[in-house]
Amino acid sequence: MLGATNLMRSHTQTSHIRLKRTFVVVTVAREKFITPGPKKDTKKQKKIKFDPTDELWKSDINLNEDITKALGGVALLEKERKSGDPFKQRAYENAIYIITSYPARIISGAEAKKLQGIGSSIANKIDEILKTGTCESLKEKQEDAELFETFSQVFGVGPVAAKRFVDKGYKSISDLANDPDLTDMQRLGIKYVDDFKLMIPKVEAQGLIHYVQDVLKELSPAYIGIACDGHRRELSETNSLYMAITHPNYTSSPSTDPGRLLLDLTDALTDLGFLTDHISSGILKYWVRWESIEGSTI
DNA sequence: AAGACGTCGCATTCCC
DNA sequence: GGGCATGCGA
DNA sequence: GTCTT
């Protein structure tokens, strides 16, 4: 039985001197990851339920782009104003997604309200959008909302920090670098802000996986390390790499202490110069940044 | 009217 | 210094 | 913010 799950995240960037890549490793060992609990079956058919697999919802173009665009703006404002209520945020995203897929032109808020996921608040906004072409609330603090979104792109910057940066009057990500209260994670996020956005081609991902597997095997032939997620699913490129690492001595049932299972690996990879910036480090979870050495065969 | 909306490891802050 | 709450990412 | 109880 799989006892530990490692996650890696890798990105690439080209500079004139050398290739740069970021790399994140995470381990998690919890039985619930392996045997997920029973799924709740909540079905009520009063409202029209959105089903992306249903032919009925197949729409190549968004017939309600004016509505979804305006709602997107409102959602942004809401995010900034409340410093990000994740549920409200999701509610907006869900509604926008549904309306985008809706295979007909919406002519009233009431029509939209028939859809599951759209209630009276959004229905009212739709009426306003249809009538005036925009939303009154959209006229306020649009710039702040956009800055909030920009800052949120930085790794380590969530809704709270993003709001704080907006309130401090920062206008760009480069302004953040001077902030005295940055966490280590945010410093890395700023430093590698472009790096984190890049994708890793499959071939390269394979090389990285094999490299780690080789190091693993040297530590102990019994170690097991397999690729997970995107790379495992044979995607042509990924923006992150995940690996599950375990050892026969480490089982999740009954639970055993993983001990140095992960640290031995990350120590070795660090000694090799494979890993550089450490984002976080624990017994079960480890994140690092990796930077390749010029001339590396990877 | 009020709770659910996924959950958890790690970093950091806050509080005692 | 230990325990708890918060922020964050996944 | 929407849905459910």
XYZ file of N, CA and C in Angstrom, chain A residues 53-278:
678
model
N -21.574 17.606 -19.857
C -21.474 16.457 -20.763
C -22.739 16.293 -21.601
N -23.782 17.009 -21.219
C -25.050 16.873 -21.943
C -24.998 17.646 -23.261
N -25.485 16.995 -24.289
C -25.518 17.607 -25.615
C -26.274 18.930 -25.605
N -27.245 18.980 -24.732
C -28.074 20.178 -24.618
C -27.253 21.424 -24.333
N -26.159 21.238 -23.583
C -25.366 22.370 -23.167
C -24.217 22.655 -24.118
N -24.202 21.958 -25.207
C -23.091 22.133 -26.135
C -23.258 23.440 -26.902
N -22.384 24.381 -26.606
C -22.441 25.676 -27.270
C -21.028 26.141 -27.568
N -20.768 26.335 -28.854
C -19.402 26.685 -29.239
C -19.072 28.137 -28.913
N -20.078 28.951 -28.943
C -19.810 30.365 -28.674
C -20.605 30.823 -27.461
N -20.079 31.835 -26.822
C -20.748 32.407 -25.663
C -21.738 33.458 -26.144
N -22.997 33.135 -26.038
C -24.033 34.050 -26.523
C -24.335 35.165 -25.527
N -23.698 35.062 -24.379
C -23.998 36.037 -23.326
C -22.729 36.694 -22.805
N -21.865 37.002 -23.755
C -20.563 37.505 -23.356
C -20.646 38.818 -22.591
N -21.585 39.654 -22.975
C -21.712 40.926 -22.256
C -22.025 40.677 -20.784
N -22.862 39.689 -20.537
C -23.240 39.389 -19.153
C -22.065 38.794 -18.381
N -21.419 37.816 -18.983
C -20.341 37.155 -18.253
C -19.168 38.098 -18.021
N -18.942 38.981 -18.979
C -17.850 39.941 -18.788
C -18.142 40.886 -17.639
N -19.345 41.397 -17.619
C -19.718 42.320 -16.541
C -19.697 41.608 -15.199
N -20.202 40.385 -15.182
C -20.196 39.628 -13.928
C -18.772 39.353 -13.469
N -17.911 39.101 -14.405
C -16.505 38.894 -14.065
C -15.926 40.118 -13.381
N -16.299 41.276 -13.872
C -15.838 42.516 -13.257
C -16.377 42.671 -11.851
N -17.641 42.335 -11.687
C -18.249 42.410 -10.359
C -17.556 41.435 -9.414
N -17.274 40.259 -9.933
C -16.611 39.247 -9.112
C -15.249 39.747 -8.646
N -14.541 40.400 -9.545
C -13.239 40.959 -9.179
C -13.370 41.985 -8.056
N -14.330 42.869 -8.217
C -14.534 43.887 -7.195
C -14.864 43.256 -5.861
N -15.697 42.251 -5.929
C -16.126 41.583 -4.709
C -14.940 40.927 -4.018
N -14.103 40.327 -4.827
C -12.917 39.686 -4.277
C -12.044 40.680 -3.544
N -11.862 41.829 -4.172
C -10.986 42.827 -3.571
C -11.611 43.406 -2.313
N -12.887 43.711 -2.423
C -13.572 44.384 -1.320
C -13.593 43.517 -0.066
N -13.872 42.281 -0.239
C -13.995 41.389 0.914
C -12.680 40.688 1.225
N -11.642 41.113 0.574
C -10.368 40.418 0.669
C -10.555 38.926 0.474
N -11.464 38.601 -0.441
C -11.542 37.236 -0.932
C -12.305 36.233 -0.109
N -13.605 36.301 -0.134
C -14.406 35.212 0.423
C -14.421 34.087 -0.607
N -13.774 32.979 -0.306
C -13.609 31.941 -1.321
C -14.928 31.355 -1.806
N -15.937 31.337 -0.954
C -17.217 30.746 -1.358
C -17.978 31.677 -2.287
N -17.934 32.929 -1.939
C -18.581 33.908 -2.809
C -17.880 33.929 -4.163
N -16.577 33.873 -4.077
C -15.765 33.855 -5.291
C -16.152 32.671 -6.175
N -16.250 31.519 -5.556
C -16.594 30.323 -6.313
C -18.003 30.428 -6.884
N -18.894 31.026 -6.116
C -20.267 31.176 -6.576
C -20.305 32.000 -7.865
N -19.519 33.065 -7.903
C -19.459 33.889 -9.109
C -18.843 33.117 -10.268
N -17.754 32.477 -9.996
C -17.083 31.725 -11.067
C -17.997 30.654 -11.626
N -18.703 30.003 -10.735
C -19.640 28.969 -11.151
C -20.731 29.554 -12.035
N -21.295 30.671 -11.616
C -22.367 31.296 -12.384
C -21.863 31.731 -13.756
N -20.678 32.305 -13.780
C -20.119 32.761 -15.057
C -19.888 31.574 -15.993
N -19.409 30.499 -15.412
C -19.149 29.294 -16.202
C -20.445 28.757 -16.799
N -21.477 28.735 -15.995
C -22.763 28.209 -16.452
C -23.345 29.088 -17.557
N -23.289 30.386 -17.342
C -23.873 31.298 -18.332
C -23.084 31.255 -19.639
N -21.771 31.104 -19.506
C -20.944 31.003 -20.710
C -21.352 29.791 -21.549
N -21.721 28.725 -20.870
C -22.080 27.499 -21.570
C -23.545 27.473 -22.010
N -24.316 28.376 -21.509
C -25.747 28.384 -21.801
C -25.966 28.569 -23.307
N -26.670 27.636 -23.930
C -26.733 27.617 -25.397
C -27.794 28.532 -25.981
N -28.170 29.559 -25.248
C -29.154 30.487 -25.796
C -28.893 31.868 -25.234
N -29.420 32.829 -25.907
C -29.277 34.193 -25.420
C -30.201 34.394 -24.210
N -29.640 34.895 -23.136
C -30.440 35.159 -21.946
C -31.103 36.524 -22.093
N -32.408 36.558 -21.906
C -33.102 37.833 -22.105
C -33.612 38.451 -20.813
N -33.427 37.748 -19.709
C -33.842 38.341 -18.437
C -33.160 37.627 -17.279
N -33.101 38.338 -16.163
C -32.544 37.726 -14.965
C -33.366 36.538 -14.527
N -34.660 36.651 -14.724
C -35.554 35.566 -14.305
C -35.232 34.283 -15.061
N -34.908 34.426 -16.317
C -34.566 33.244 -17.116
C -33.308 32.590 -16.559
N -32.340 33.421 -16.232
C -31.084 32.887 -15.702
C -31.291 32.242 -14.342
N -32.212 32.780 -13.606
C -32.432 32.293 -12.246
C -32.972 30.867 -12.235
N -33.490 30.422 -13.347
C -33.964 29.045 -13.409
C -32.819 28.054 -13.347
N -31.630 28.530 -13.608
C -30.475 27.643 -13.616
C -29.947 27.448 -12.205
N -29.591 26.227 -11.909
C -29.024 25.940 -10.590
C -27.650 26.591 -10.481
N -27.490 27.434 -9.506
C -26.241 28.143 -9.324
C -26.402 29.638 -9.528
N -27.566 30.046 -9.978
C -27.823 31.466 -10.162
C -29.041 31.852 -9.326
N -28.832 32.734 -8.387
C -29.908 33.146 -7.485
C -30.352 34.555 -7.746
N -31.020 35.136 -6.785
C -31.646 36.438 -7.025
C -30.623 37.554 -7.170
N -29.524 37.461 -6.443
C -28.547 38.546 -6.507
C -27.947 38.672 -7.907
N -27.535 37.551 -8.452
C -26.960 37.590 -9.788
C -28.035 37.853 -10.825
N -29.228 37.352 -10.595
C -30.334 37.614 -11.524
C -30.603 39.109 -11.619
N -30.583 39.774 -10.478
C -30.797 41.226 -10.488
C -29.694 41.937 -11.261
N -28.462 41.457 -11.064
C -27.353 42.089 -11.777
C -27.487 41.871 -13.271
N -27.970 40.704 -13.656
C -28.156 40.426 -15.075
C -29.188 41.378 -15.664
N -30.265 41.595 -14.942
C -31.267 42.561 -15.418
C -30.639 43.928 -15.613
N -29.804 44.314 -14.660
C -29.170 45.629 -14.759
C -28.230 45.674 -15.956
N -27.501 44.599 -16.156
C -26.561 44.555 -17.278
C -27.311 44.617 -18.609
N -28.405 43.880 -18.681
C -29.182 43.868 -19.922
C -29.804 45.237 -20.200
N -30.146 45.924 -19.146
C -30.826 47.209 -19.304
C -29.839 48.330 -19.604
N -28.762 48.388 -18.834
C -27.851 49.527 -18.939
C -26.533 49.181 -19.626
N -26.311 47.903 -19.841
C -25.059 47.506 -20.473
C -23.929 47.338 -19.490
N -24.157 47.730 -18.259
C -23.105 47.570 -17.258
C -23.734 47.454 -15.882
N -22.884 47.433 -14.877
C -23.351 47.307 -13.498
C -22.876 48.526 -12.726
N -23.751 49.092 -11.945
C -23.377 50.296 -11.186
C -22.126 50.048 -10.345
N -22.082 48.876 -9.715
C -20.969 48.594 -8.820
C -19.646 48.499 -9.573
N -19.726 48.295 -10.881
C -18.498 48.170 -11.662
C -17.734 49.483 -11.750
N -18.403 50.578 -11.474
C -17.756 51.877 -11.673
C -16.806 52.225 -10.547
N -16.900 51.489 -9.446
C -16.043 51.826 -8.310
C -14.835 50.898 -8.228
N -13.710 51.459 -7.975
C -12.516 50.709 -7.592
C -12.115 49.603 -8.555
N -12.378 49.844 -9.814
C -11.992 48.839 -10.807
C -10.481 48.629 -10.803
N -9.749 49.716 -10.644
C -8.285 49.607 -10.668
C -7.787 48.765 -9.506
N -8.361 48.994 -8.333
C -7.949 48.220 -7.169
C -8.196 46.735 -7.382
N -9.333 46.434 -7.985
C -9.671 45.033 -8.211
C -8.674 44.380 -9.158
N -8.260 45.139 -10.167
C -7.292 44.577 -11.116
C -5.928 44.387 -10.468
N -5.550 45.336 -9.623
C -4.284 45.176 -8.908
C -4.339 43.985 -7.971
N -5.483 43.826 -7.330
C -5.674 42.682 -6.447
C -5.414 41.386 -7.210
N -5.942 41.350 -8.401
C -5.779 40.145 -9.234
C -4.314 39.950 -9.629
N -3.664 41.050 -9.967
C -2.248 40.979 -10.342
C -1.395 40.443 -9.198
N -1.598 41.004 -8.018
C -0.801 40.584 -6.867
C -1.088 39.133 -6.498
N -2.316 38.708 -6.757
C -2.699 37.338 -6.408
C -1.959 36.307 -7.251
N -1.387 36.768 -8.355
C -0.646 35.836 -9.211
C 0.659 35.390 -8.565
N 1.120 36.180 -7.612
C 2.405 35.860 -6.997
C 2.248 34.682 -6.043
N 3.097 33.711 -6.217
C 3.096 32.542 -5.361
C 3.309 32.974 -3.916
N 2.407 32.575 -3.039
C 2.516 32.946 -1.635
C 1.667 34.142 -1.258
N 1.119 34.804 -2.268
C 0.249 35.943 -2.007
C -1.199 35.495 -2.198
N -1.929 35.466 -1.108
C -3.339 35.097 -1.166
C -4.203 36.327 -1.052
N -5.476 36.148 -0.810
C -6.408 37.279 -0.732
C -6.024 38.302 0.333
N -5.576 37.849 1.471
C -5.270 38.782 2.561
C -4.073 39.663 2.206
N -3.010 39.026 1.736
C -1.813 39.786 1.370
C -2.096 40.692 0.175
N -2.841 40.176 -0.782
C -3.142 40.979 -1.977
C -3.902 42.246 -1.589
N -4.861 42.076 -0.712
C -5.625 43.239 -0.239
C -4.713 44.233 0.471
N -3.832 43.706 1.280
C -2.911 44.578 2.018
C -2.037 45.376 1.050
N -1.577 44.719 0.007
C -0.716 45.392 -0.975
C -1.486 46.476 -1.716
N -2.730 46.179 -2.035
C -3.555 47.196 -2.698
C -3.712 48.405 -1.793
N -4.013 48.134 -0.533
C -4.220 49.232 0.418
C -2.949 50.045 0.643
N -1.813 49.397 0.500
C -0.551 50.118 0.674
C -0.219 51.001 -0.516
N -0.978 50.825 -1.584
C -0.777 51.683 -2.736
C 0.208 51.161 -3.760
N 0.589 49.899 -3.640
C 1.489 49.322 -4.644
C 0.789 49.257 -5.995
N 1.562 49.466 -7.049
C 0.950 49.501 -8.366
C 1.417 48.369 -9.276
N 2.487 47.698 -8.884
C 2.973 46.608 -9.732
C 3.664 45.577 -8.853
N 3.921 44.424 -9.428
C 4.565 43.358 -8.666
C 5.964 43.772 -8.220
N 6.625 44.578 -9.052
C 7.983 44.995 -8.656
C 7.953 45.864 -7.405
N 6.820 46.536 -7.169
C 6.701 47.337 -5.944
C 6.722 46.444 -4.703
N 6.259 45.214 -4.871
C 6.136 44.325 -3.709
C 7.488 43.972 -3.119
N 8.495 43.961 -3.976
C 9.813 43.488 -3.544
C 10.347 44.283 -2.359
N 9.910 45.521 -2.217
C 10.427 46.358 -1.139
C 9.614 46.243 0.144
N 8.557 45.494 0.103
C 7.715 45.387 1.294
C 8.489 44.737 2.430
N 8.417 45.323 3.627
C 9.217 44.806 4.748
C 8.653 43.534 5.379
N 7.418 43.202 5.061
C 6.782 42.085 5.769
C 6.572 40.849 4.907
N 7.370 40.713 3.867
C 7.191 39.550 2.993
C 7.581 38.258 3.714
N 6.845 37.197 3.426
C 7.260 35.887 3.919
C 8.303 35.326 2.955
N 8.998 34.304 3.405
C 10.000 33.689 2.540
C 9.354 33.197 1.250
N 8.169 32.604 1.411
C 7.475 32.083 0.248
C 7.160 33.190 -0.762
N 6.762 34.330 -0.236
C 6.424 35.438 -1.132
C 7.658 36.007 -1.818
N 8.774 36.011 -1.126
C 10.016 36.471 -1.765
C 10.345 35.599 -2.965
N 10.192 34.297 -2.764
C 10.442 33.386 -3.884
C 9.417 33.610 -4.995
N 8.181 33.841 -4.582
C 7.127 34.072 -5.562
C 7.412 35.278 -6.437
N 7.946 36.313 -5.835
C 8.277 37.528 -6.589
C 9.497 37.284 -7.476
N 10.485 36.634 -6.874
C 11.726 36.391 -7.618
C 11.468 35.547 -8.868
N 10.597 34.576 -8.741
C 10.372 33.637 -9.853
C 8.984 33.783 -10.460
N 8.476 34.998 -10.424
C 7.087 35.187 -10.853
C 6.862 34.737 -12.300
N 7.816 35.000 -13.162
C 7.677 34.552 -14.554
C 7.983 33.068 -14.680
N 9.001 32.665 -13.961
C 9.427 31.273 -13.954
C 8.274 30.320 -13.643
N 7.473 30.716 -12.670
C 6.383 29.846 -12.229
C 5.310 29.656 -13.286
N 5.273 30.542 -14.249
C 4.208 30.452 -15.252
C 4.567 29.533 -16.411
N 5.827 29.182 -16.501
C 6.259 28.406 -17.667
C 5.922 26.924 -17.532
N 5.824 26.297 -18.667
C 5.474 24.877 -18.713
C 6.720 24.031 -18.944
N 6.637 22.776 -18.492
C 7.729 21.838 -18.731
C 7.286 20.847 -19.790
N 8.046 20.737 -20.862
C 7.725 19.724 -21.869
C 7.849 18.323 -21.268
N 7.129 17.419 -21.854
C 7.081 16.051 -21.334
C 8.465 15.406 -21.269
N 9.241 15.612 -22.308
C 10.567 14.996 -22.355
C 11.423 15.459 -21.177
N 11.348 16.732 -20.932
C 12.118 17.290 -19.833
C 11.618 16.761 -18.490
N 10.310 16.674 -18.371
C 9.730 16.153 -17.133
C 10.220 14.735 -16.878
N 10.304 13.970 -17.951
C 10.779 12.601 -17.819
C 12.196 12.563 -17.274
N 13.017 13.460 -17.801
C 14.394 13.517 -17.331
C 14.473 13.836 -15.844
N 13.624 14.757 -15.415
C 13.627 15.145 -14.006
C 13.188 13.985 -13.116
N 12.153 13.323 -13.563
C 11.642 12.173 -12.798
C 12.730 11.112 -12.682
N 13.365 10.810 -13.795
C 14.402 9.784 -13.780
C 15.572 10.177 -12.890
N 15.901 11.439 -12.922
C 17.001 11.912 -12.087
C 16.706 11.630 -10.619
N 15.511 11.996 -10.213
C 15.128 11.785 -8.819
C 15.082 10.292 -8.502
N 14.578 9.521 -9.444
C 14.499 8.072 -9.220
C 15.880 7.460 -9.050
N 16.831 7.956 -9.818
C 18.193 7.432 -9.697
C 18.778 7.740 -8.322
N 18.584 8.969 -7.890
C 19.096 9.348 -6.577
C 18.426 8.506 -5.498
N 17.157 8.303 -5.689
C 16.367 7.510 -4.743
C 16.921 6.101 -4.629
N 17.236 5.539 -5.758
C 17.706 4.163 -5.787
C 19.052 4.023 -5.085
N 19.836 5.087 -5.164
C 21.133 5.038 -4.487
C 20.974 5.065 -2.980
N 19.960 5.764 -2.531
C 19.714 5.825 -1.087
C 19.321 4.449 -0.565
N 18.423 3.848 -1.245
C 17.996 2.500 -0.900
C 17.275 1.901 -2.092
N 17.709 0.703 -2.511
C 17.070 0.079 -3.666
C 15.585 -0.187 -3.429
N 15.206 -0.178 -2.163
C 13.813 -0.487 -1.853
C 12.892 0.723 -2.016
N 13.498 1.884 -2.097
C 12.675 3.071 -2.283
C 11.853 2.971 -3.561
N 10.661 3.506 -3.480
C 9.793 3.526 -4.651
C 9.431 4.971 -4.955
N 9.616 5.373 -6.168
C 9.250 6.733 -6.563
C 8.561 6.721 -7.908
N 7.335 7.160 -7.947
C 6.603 7.157 -9.212
C 6.022 8.539 -9.502
N 5.909 8.819 -10.787
C 5.333 10.096 -11.208
C 3.826 10.066 -11.006
N 3.279 11.228 -10.691
C 1.835 11.326 -10.493
C 1.284 12.466 -11.343
N 0.015 12.645 -11.246
C -0.678 13.791 -11.820
C -0.408 13.958 -13.314
N -0.136 15.185 -13.716
C -0.072 15.497 -15.136
C 0.884 14.614 -15.916
N 2.066 14.446 -15.359
C 3.054 13.658 -16.074
C 2.618 12.204 -16.179
N 2.029 11.715 -15.100
C 1.529 10.348 -15.104
C 0.408 10.190 -16.134
N -0.335 11.270 -16.304
C -1.444 11.217 -17.257
C -0.989 11.514 -18.676
N 0.322 11.533 -18.862
C 0.875 11.629 -20.220
C 0.556 12.946 -20.911
N 0.406 14.000 -20.153
C 0.189 15.298 -20.780
C 1.465 15.709 -21.514
N 1.302 16.453 -22.593
C 2.472 16.814 -23.395
C 3.349 17.817 -22.663
N 2.751 18.576 -21.774
C 3.543 19.473 -20.941
C 2.787 19.726 -19.654
N 3.532 20.065 -18.622
C 2.908 20.338 -17.329
C 3.570 21.563 -16.718
N 2.912 22.167 -15.777
C 3.577 23.273 -15.076
C 4.042 22.817 -13.697
N 3.885 21.546 -13.440
C 4.335 21.022 -12.159
C 4.608 19.533 -12.276
N 5.457 19.054 -11.412
C 5.766 17.630 -11.374
C 5.428 17.076 -10.007
N 4.828 15.935 -10.003
C 4.457 15.293 -8.753
C 5.049 13.897 -8.717
N 5.547 13.526 -7.548
C 6.012 12.156 -7.384
C 5.533 11.593 -6.059
N 5.195 10.344 -6.084
C 4.882 9.632 -4.843
C 6.123 8.850 -4.449
N 6.559 9.030 -3.215
C 7.745 8.351 -2.723
C 7.355 7.485 -1.540
N 7.792 6.260 -1.528
C 7.512 5.420 -0.379
C 8.566 4.340 -0.231
N 8.407 3.551 0.792
C 9.365 2.501 1.121
C 8.564 1.365 1.761
N 8.948 0.121 1.500
C 8.173 -1.006 2.043
C 7.993 -0.949 3.553
N 8.964 -0.347 4.243
C 8.842 -0.261 5.698
C 7.794 0.744 6.138
N 7.367 1.550 5.225
C 6.440 2.622 5.575
C 5.058 2.302 5.037
N 4.151 2.017 5.933
C 2.794 1.694 5.511
C 1.822 2.650 6.182
N 0.704 2.823 5.532
C -0.283 3.757 6.075
C -1.273 3.043 6.983
N -1.289 1.713 6.922
C -2.229 0.996 7.769
C -1.589 -0.278 8.292
N -1.196 -0.393 9.543
C -1.288 0.700 10.512
C -0.229 1.750 10.216
N -0.536 2.963 10.597
C 0.339 4.074 10.259
C 1.713 3.925 10.900
N 2.742 4.175 10.112
C 4.090 4.174 10.654
C 4.727 5.528 10.409
N 5.683 5.856 11.239
C 6.372 7.128 11.113
C 7.251 7.110 9.870
N 7.031 8.039 8.963
C 7.850 8.044 7.751
C 9.312 8.379 8.026
N 9.591 8.906 9.210
C 10.975 9.197 9.573
C 11.668 10.085 8.566
N 12.823 9.644 8.133
C 13.611 10.463 7.220
C 13.359 10.114 5.760
N 12.311 9.380 5.542
C 11.975 8.955 4.186
C 12.149 10.072 3.160
N 11.557 11.191 3.475
C 11.594 12.296 2.524
C 12.868 13.123 2.665
N 13.271 13.359 3.908
C 14.424 14.236 4.124
C 15.704 13.644 3.554
N 15.836 12.327 3.629
C 17.021 11.706 3.032
C 17.106 12.042 1.546
N 15.973 11.979 0.903
C 15.949 12.267 -0.528
C 16.261 13.732 -0.805
N 15.574 14.610 -0.095
C 15.771 16.031 -0.384
C 17.165 16.497 0.026
N 17.694 15.905 1.097
C 19.080 16.225 1.467
C 20.037 15.836 0.353
N 19.833 14.628 -0.157
C 20.718 14.151 -1.222
C 20.605 15.037 -2.462
N 19.394 15.391 -2.811
C 19.195 16.226 -3.999
C 19.776 17.622 -3.787
N 19.725 18.076 -2.550
C 20.312 19.378 -2.248
C 21.833 19.318 -2.339
N 22.404 18.252 -1.782
C 23.855 18.091 -1.834
C 24.349 18.042 -3.276
N 23.544 17.469 -4.130
C 23.922 17.364 -5.534
C 23.795 18.701 -6.264
N 23.237 19.662 -5.581
C 23.015 20.953 -6.217
C 21.771 20.958 -7.080
N 21.012 19.919 -6.932
C 19.785 19.791 -7.731
C 18.695 20.698 -7.189
N 18.589 20.750 -5.882
C 17.579 21.598 -5.251
C 18.241 22.864 -4.722
N 17.555 23.962 -4.861
C 18.117 25.211 -4.352
C 17.205 25.824 -3.311
N 16.217 26.586 -3.749
C 15.373 27.293 -2.788
C 14.339 26.366 -2.160
N 14.298 26.353 -0.852
C 13.331 25.524 -0.132
C 12.106 26.349 0.227
